[in-house]
XYZ file of C-alpha atoms in Angstrom:
388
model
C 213.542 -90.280 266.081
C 216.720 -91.335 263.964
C 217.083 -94.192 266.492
C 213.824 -95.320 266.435
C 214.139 -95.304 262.448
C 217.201 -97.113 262.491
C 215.686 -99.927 264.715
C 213.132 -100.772 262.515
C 215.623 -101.340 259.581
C 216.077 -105.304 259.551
C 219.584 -105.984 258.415
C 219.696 -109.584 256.389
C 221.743 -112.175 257.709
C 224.886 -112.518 255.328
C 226.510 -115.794 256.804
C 227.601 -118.671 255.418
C 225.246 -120.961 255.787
C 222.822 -118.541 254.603
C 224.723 -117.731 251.653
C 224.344 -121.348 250.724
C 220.716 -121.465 251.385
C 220.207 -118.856 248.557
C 222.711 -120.549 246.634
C 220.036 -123.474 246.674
C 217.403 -121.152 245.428
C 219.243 -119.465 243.449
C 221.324 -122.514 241.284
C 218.096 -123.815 240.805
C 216.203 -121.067 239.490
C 215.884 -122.278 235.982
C 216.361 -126.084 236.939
C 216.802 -128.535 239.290
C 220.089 -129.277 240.326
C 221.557 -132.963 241.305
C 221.650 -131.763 244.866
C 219.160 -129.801 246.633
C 219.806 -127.624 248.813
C 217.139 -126.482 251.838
C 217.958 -126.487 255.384
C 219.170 -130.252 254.532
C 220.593 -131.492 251.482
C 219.334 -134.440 249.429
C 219.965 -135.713 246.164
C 217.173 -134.755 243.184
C 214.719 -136.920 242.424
C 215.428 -138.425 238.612
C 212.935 -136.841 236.491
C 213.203 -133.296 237.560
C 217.563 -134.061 237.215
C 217.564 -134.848 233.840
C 217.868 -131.769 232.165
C 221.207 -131.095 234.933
C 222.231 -134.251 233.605
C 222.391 -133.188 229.695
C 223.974 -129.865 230.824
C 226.508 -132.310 232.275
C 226.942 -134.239 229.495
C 227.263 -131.123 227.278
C 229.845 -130.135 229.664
C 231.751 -133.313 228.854
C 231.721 -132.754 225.364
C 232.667 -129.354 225.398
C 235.744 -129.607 227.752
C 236.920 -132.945 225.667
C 236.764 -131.278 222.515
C 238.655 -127.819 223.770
C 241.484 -130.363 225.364
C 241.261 -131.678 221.976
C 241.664 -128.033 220.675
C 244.161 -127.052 222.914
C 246.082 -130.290 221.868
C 246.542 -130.150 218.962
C 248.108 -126.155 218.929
C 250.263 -127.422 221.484
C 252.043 -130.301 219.173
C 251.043 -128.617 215.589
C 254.370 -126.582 213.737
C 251.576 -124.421 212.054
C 249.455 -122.826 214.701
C 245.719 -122.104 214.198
C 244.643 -118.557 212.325
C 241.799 -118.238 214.478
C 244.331 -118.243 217.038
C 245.900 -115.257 215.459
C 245.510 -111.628 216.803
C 247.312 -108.431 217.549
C 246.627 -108.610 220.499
C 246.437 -112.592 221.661
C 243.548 -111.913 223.804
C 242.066 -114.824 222.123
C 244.350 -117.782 223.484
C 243.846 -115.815 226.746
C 240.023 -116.434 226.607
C 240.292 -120.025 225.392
C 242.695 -121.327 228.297
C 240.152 -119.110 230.806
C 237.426 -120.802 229.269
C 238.736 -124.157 228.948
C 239.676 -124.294 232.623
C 236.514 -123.084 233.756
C 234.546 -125.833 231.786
C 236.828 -128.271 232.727
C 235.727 -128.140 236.580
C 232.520 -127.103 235.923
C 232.561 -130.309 233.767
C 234.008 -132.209 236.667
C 231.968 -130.716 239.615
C 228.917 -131.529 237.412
C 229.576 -134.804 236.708
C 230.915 -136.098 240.191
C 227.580 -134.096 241.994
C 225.374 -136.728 239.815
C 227.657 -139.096 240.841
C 228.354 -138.682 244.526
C 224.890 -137.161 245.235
C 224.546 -139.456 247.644
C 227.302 -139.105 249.837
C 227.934 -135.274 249.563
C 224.408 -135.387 250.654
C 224.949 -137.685 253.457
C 228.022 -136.206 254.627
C 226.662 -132.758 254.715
C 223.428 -133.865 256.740
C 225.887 -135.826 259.632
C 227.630 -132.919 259.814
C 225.046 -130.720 260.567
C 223.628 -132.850 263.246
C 227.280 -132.991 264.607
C 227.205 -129.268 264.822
C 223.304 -128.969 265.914
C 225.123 -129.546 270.066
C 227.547 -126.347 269.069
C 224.334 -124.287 267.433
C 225.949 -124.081 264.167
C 222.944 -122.704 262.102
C 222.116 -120.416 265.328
C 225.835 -119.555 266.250
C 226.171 -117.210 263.361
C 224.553 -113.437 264.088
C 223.050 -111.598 261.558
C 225.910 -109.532 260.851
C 228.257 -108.417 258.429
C 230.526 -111.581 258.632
C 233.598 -111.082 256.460
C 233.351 -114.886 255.615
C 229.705 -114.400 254.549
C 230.000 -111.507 252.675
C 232.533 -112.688 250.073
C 229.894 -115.825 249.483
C 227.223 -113.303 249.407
C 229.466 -111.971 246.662
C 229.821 -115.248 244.453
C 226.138 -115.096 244.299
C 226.306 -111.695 242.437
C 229.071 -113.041 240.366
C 226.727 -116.885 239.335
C 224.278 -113.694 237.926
C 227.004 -111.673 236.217
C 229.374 -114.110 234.587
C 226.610 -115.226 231.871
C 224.972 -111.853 231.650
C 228.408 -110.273 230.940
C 229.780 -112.512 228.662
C 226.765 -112.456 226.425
C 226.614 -108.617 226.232
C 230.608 -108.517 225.436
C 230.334 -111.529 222.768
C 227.796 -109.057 221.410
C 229.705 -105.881 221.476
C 233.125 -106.851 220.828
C 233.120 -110.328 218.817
C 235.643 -112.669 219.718
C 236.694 -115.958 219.245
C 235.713 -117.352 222.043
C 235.667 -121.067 223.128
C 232.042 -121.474 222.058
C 233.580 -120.454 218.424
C 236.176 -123.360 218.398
C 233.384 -126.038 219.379
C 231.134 -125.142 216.380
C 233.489 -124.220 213.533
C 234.011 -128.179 213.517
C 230.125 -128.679 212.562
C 230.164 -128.306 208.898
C 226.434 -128.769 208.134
C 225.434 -125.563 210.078
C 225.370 -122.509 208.379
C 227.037 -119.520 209.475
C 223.925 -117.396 210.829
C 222.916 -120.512 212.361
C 226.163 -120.798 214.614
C 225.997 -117.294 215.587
C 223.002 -117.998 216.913
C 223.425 -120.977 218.447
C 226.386 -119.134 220.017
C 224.177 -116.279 220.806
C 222.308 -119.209 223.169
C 224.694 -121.612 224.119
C 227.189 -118.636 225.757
C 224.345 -117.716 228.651
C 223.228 -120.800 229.078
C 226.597 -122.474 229.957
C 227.641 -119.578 231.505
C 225.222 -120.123 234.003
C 226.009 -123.593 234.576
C 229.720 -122.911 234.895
C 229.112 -120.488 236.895
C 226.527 -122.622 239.406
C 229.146 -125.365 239.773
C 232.335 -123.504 240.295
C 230.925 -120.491 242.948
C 228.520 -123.334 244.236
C 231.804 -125.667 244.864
C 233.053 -122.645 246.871
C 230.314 -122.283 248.544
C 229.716 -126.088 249.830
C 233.525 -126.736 250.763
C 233.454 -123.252 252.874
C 230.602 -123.972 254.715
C 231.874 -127.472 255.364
C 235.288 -126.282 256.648
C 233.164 -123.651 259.129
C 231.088 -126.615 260.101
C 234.232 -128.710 261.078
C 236.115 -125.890 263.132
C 233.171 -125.239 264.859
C 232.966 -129.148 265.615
C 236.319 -129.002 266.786
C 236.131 -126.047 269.057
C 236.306 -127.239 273.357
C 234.939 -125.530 275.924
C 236.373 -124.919 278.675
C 235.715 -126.660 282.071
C 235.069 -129.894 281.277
C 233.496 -132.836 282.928
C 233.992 -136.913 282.481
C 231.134 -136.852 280.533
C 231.388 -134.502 278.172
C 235.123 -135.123 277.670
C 233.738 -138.983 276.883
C 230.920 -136.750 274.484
C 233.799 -135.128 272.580
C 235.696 -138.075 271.580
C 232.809 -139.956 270.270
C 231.878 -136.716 268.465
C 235.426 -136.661 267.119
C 234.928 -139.784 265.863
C 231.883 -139.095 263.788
C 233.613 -136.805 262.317
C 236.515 -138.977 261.168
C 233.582 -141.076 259.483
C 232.199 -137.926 257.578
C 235.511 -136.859 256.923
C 236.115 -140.126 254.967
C 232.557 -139.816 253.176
C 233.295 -135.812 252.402
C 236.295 -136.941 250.740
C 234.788 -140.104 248.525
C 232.272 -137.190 247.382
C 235.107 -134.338 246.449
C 237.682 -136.816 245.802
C 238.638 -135.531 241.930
C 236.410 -132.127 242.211
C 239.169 -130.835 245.032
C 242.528 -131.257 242.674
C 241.377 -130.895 239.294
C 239.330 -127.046 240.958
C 242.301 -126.246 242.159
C 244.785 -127.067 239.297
C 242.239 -125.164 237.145
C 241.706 -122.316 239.374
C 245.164 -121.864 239.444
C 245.714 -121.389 235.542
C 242.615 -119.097 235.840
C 243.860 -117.111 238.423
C 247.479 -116.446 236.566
C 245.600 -116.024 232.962
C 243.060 -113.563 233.900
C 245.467 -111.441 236.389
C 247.387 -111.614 232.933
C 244.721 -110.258 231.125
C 243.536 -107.048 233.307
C 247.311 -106.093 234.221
C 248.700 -106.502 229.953
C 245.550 -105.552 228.570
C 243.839 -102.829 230.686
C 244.980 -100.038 228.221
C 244.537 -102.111 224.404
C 240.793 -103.318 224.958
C 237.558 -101.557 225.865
C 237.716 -102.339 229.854
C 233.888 -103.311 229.547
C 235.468 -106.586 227.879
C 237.963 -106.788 231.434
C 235.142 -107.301 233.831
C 234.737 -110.906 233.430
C 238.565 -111.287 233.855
C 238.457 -108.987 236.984
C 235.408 -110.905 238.569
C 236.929 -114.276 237.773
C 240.568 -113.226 239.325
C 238.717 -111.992 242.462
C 236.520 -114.577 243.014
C 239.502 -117.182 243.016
C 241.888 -115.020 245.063
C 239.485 -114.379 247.483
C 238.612 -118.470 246.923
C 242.470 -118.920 247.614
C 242.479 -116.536 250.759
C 239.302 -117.360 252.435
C 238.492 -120.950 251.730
C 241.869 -122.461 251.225
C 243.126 -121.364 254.428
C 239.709 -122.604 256.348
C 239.928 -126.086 254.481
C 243.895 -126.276 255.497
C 243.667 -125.462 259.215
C 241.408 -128.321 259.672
C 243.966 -130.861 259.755
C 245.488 -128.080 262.660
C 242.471 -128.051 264.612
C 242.240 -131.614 265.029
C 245.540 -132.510 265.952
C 245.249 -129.646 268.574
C 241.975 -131.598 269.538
C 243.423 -134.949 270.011
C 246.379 -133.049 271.490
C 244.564 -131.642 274.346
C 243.042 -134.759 275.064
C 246.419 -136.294 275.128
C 247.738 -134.101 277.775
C 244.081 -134.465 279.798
C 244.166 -138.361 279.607
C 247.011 -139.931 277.978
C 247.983 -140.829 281.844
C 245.649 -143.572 281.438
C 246.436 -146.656 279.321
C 243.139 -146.768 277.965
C 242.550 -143.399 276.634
C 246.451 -143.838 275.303
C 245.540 -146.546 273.514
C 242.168 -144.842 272.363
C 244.043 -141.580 271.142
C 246.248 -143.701 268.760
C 243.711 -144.206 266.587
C 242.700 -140.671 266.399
C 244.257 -139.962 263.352
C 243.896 -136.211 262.114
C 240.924 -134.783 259.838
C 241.447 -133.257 256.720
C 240.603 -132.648 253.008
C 242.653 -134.709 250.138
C 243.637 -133.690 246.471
C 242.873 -136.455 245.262
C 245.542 -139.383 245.822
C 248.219 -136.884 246.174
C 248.112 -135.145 249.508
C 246.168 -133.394 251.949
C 245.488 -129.564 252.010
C 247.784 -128.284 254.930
C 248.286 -125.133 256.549
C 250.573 -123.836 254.104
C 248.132 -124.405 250.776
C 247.231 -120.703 251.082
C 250.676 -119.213 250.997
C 251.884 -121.648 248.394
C 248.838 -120.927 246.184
C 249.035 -116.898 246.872
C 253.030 -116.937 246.069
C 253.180 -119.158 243.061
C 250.278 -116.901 241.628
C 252.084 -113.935 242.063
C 255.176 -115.511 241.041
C 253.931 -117.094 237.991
C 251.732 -113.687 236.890
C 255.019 -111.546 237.302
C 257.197 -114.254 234.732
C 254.337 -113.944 232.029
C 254.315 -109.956 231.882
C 258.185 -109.998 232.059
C 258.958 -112.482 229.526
C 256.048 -110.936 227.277
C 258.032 -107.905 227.784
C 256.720 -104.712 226.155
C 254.769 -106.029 223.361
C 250.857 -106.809 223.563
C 251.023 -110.259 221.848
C 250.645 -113.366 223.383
């Protein structure tokens, strides 16, 4: 009887690929986003975009005017009094929060942007990976990769819903504070309640284009290792199928990159300063605030590390994979002049930051390291005291 119960219980698939297919519902729940995202992406049709498009320009605003902010404490001699606590958490929040607008901010604007190709590149690939069953190669089951982006679609529904409930029990300055006190014809009650709005509602749109840039690059990086993966035993022909699929996905590799080409760097550069202030934050202050007020800091520093564990080291071994690839093919027909000469120009895949470099194997361990590295300087040279 137990096992007949237990048969009937349906578990839900929790894979990648699914977890961005409720990502698509889910990021648009309250409006359209510049991509959507079914079983195949394309970009939004204009009217029902606009109102992504004034979030985006909001976005703008608000990460200029924090830089601004940020700035100008930075080069003043007399530092801000709103700045001032006993316990710093507030310069804390503002560099969290000025970091996370800043890529959401960048994401944003570069998805209107590059709808196009992102789009593109994402709908090649799958048909790349519809001869390796990509979509049907993942089981329903409890797929470690799956599960933590299963997870970042509990933390897009948290974030907001958090940080409105803590900005209502424990007032702070947060960044929302240092973008209105500049609007002089607004009465106080009027920015607290503007506050009261504006925190959830770009909350949630932080929240959609960081996790939901997560989401995208991971299940691009599955989609290229399982596009580089050989099977054994293999003919003329399908040898001859390999390298041309190789070579599509040098083309999409090219397009991928056009599409992320500034979201990549300036994610990571800001994850990074996340990652170091909000492990900051629950390690100095888990015993001088309420730890209600900790939560967003503790879902933000997992997210990233697990970000920095999980997806960094998928989008870094792809570069590895494909020099393996062209490697094997090397030893199976560099004999012959023609495929010698054909190899040459089968230059390895991978993502770029930007103009700088290309993620490697190594981005994971350099990332994890310099975190923990970084993390351990602040609480020593803060020493004992709780000010920042």
């Amino acid at each position: 009887m137990t096992e007949t119960f237990l048969s009937k219980i349906l578990i839900p698939s929790v894979t990648p690929f699914d977890a961005l297919q409720r990502f698509g519902k889910l990021g648009s729940f309250f409006y359209p986003q510049s991509i959507t995202w079914r079983e195949e992406p394309y970009p939004t049709q204009w009217p029902k975009v606009i109102t992504a498009h004034v979030m985006t320009g909001l976005l703008f605003y608000a990460s200029l005017h924090l830089t601004w902010v940020g700035f100008q404490q930075i080069i003043s001699y007399e530092k801000d009094p709103d700045f001032s606590d006993n316990t710093g958490l507030t310069g804390l929040v503002f560099i969290i929060g000025h970091c996370s607008v800043i890529a959401a901010a960048t994401a944003s604007t570069f998805y209107g942007v590059n709808a196009s190709s992102i789009s593109l590149g994402f709908r090649q690939l799958q048909k790349i990976c519809r001869s390796t069953n990509y979509e049907k190669s993942w089981t329903p089951k409890l797929d470690q990769l799956g599960l933590y982006l299963h997870s970042l679609l509990g933390t897009i529904i948290f974030a907001p819903v958090s940080l409105t409930l803590i900005n209502l029990l424990y007032p702070i300055n947060d960044p929302s504070y240092f973008i209105l006190r500049s609007v002089p014809i607004l009465p106080a009650w009027g920015k607290t309640i503007l506050r009261a709005v504006s925190i959830p509602l770009f909350g949630w749109q932080i929240s959609v284009m960081n996790m939901g840039t997560i989401l995208i690059l991971c299940n691009v990086a599955v989609m290229f290792h399982d596009s580089l993966t050989i099977s054994s035993n293999l003919n003329f022909t399908q040898e001859t199928n390999y390298l041309v699929k190789y070579r599509q996905l040098q083309i999409v590799s090219v397009t991928m990159n056009q599409g992320f080409f500034y979201v990549i760097p300036v994610g990571l550069g800001c994850s990074f300063v996340c990652s170091v202030a909000s492990a900051y934050v629950v390690i100095k202050f888990f015993s001088v605030v309420p730890l209600a007020t900790l939560t967003p800091a503790v879902a933000i520093m997992s997210s990233l590390v697990g970000m920095s564990h999980v997806g960094l080291d998928l989008l870094g071994n792809i570069g590895t994979r494909s020099a393996n690839f062209v490697r094997y093919f090397g030893f199976r027909r560099g004999r012959e002049p023609y495929w010698r000469r054909k190899l040459r120009s089968y230059s390895n895949i991978g993502f770029r930051v930007g103009q700088f470099t290309t993620l490697g194997k190594k981005v994971r361990v350099n990332f994890l390291s310099n975190l923990l590295y970084y993390t351990a300087t602040a609480l020593i040279s803060s020493g004992g005291n709780s000010t920042y």
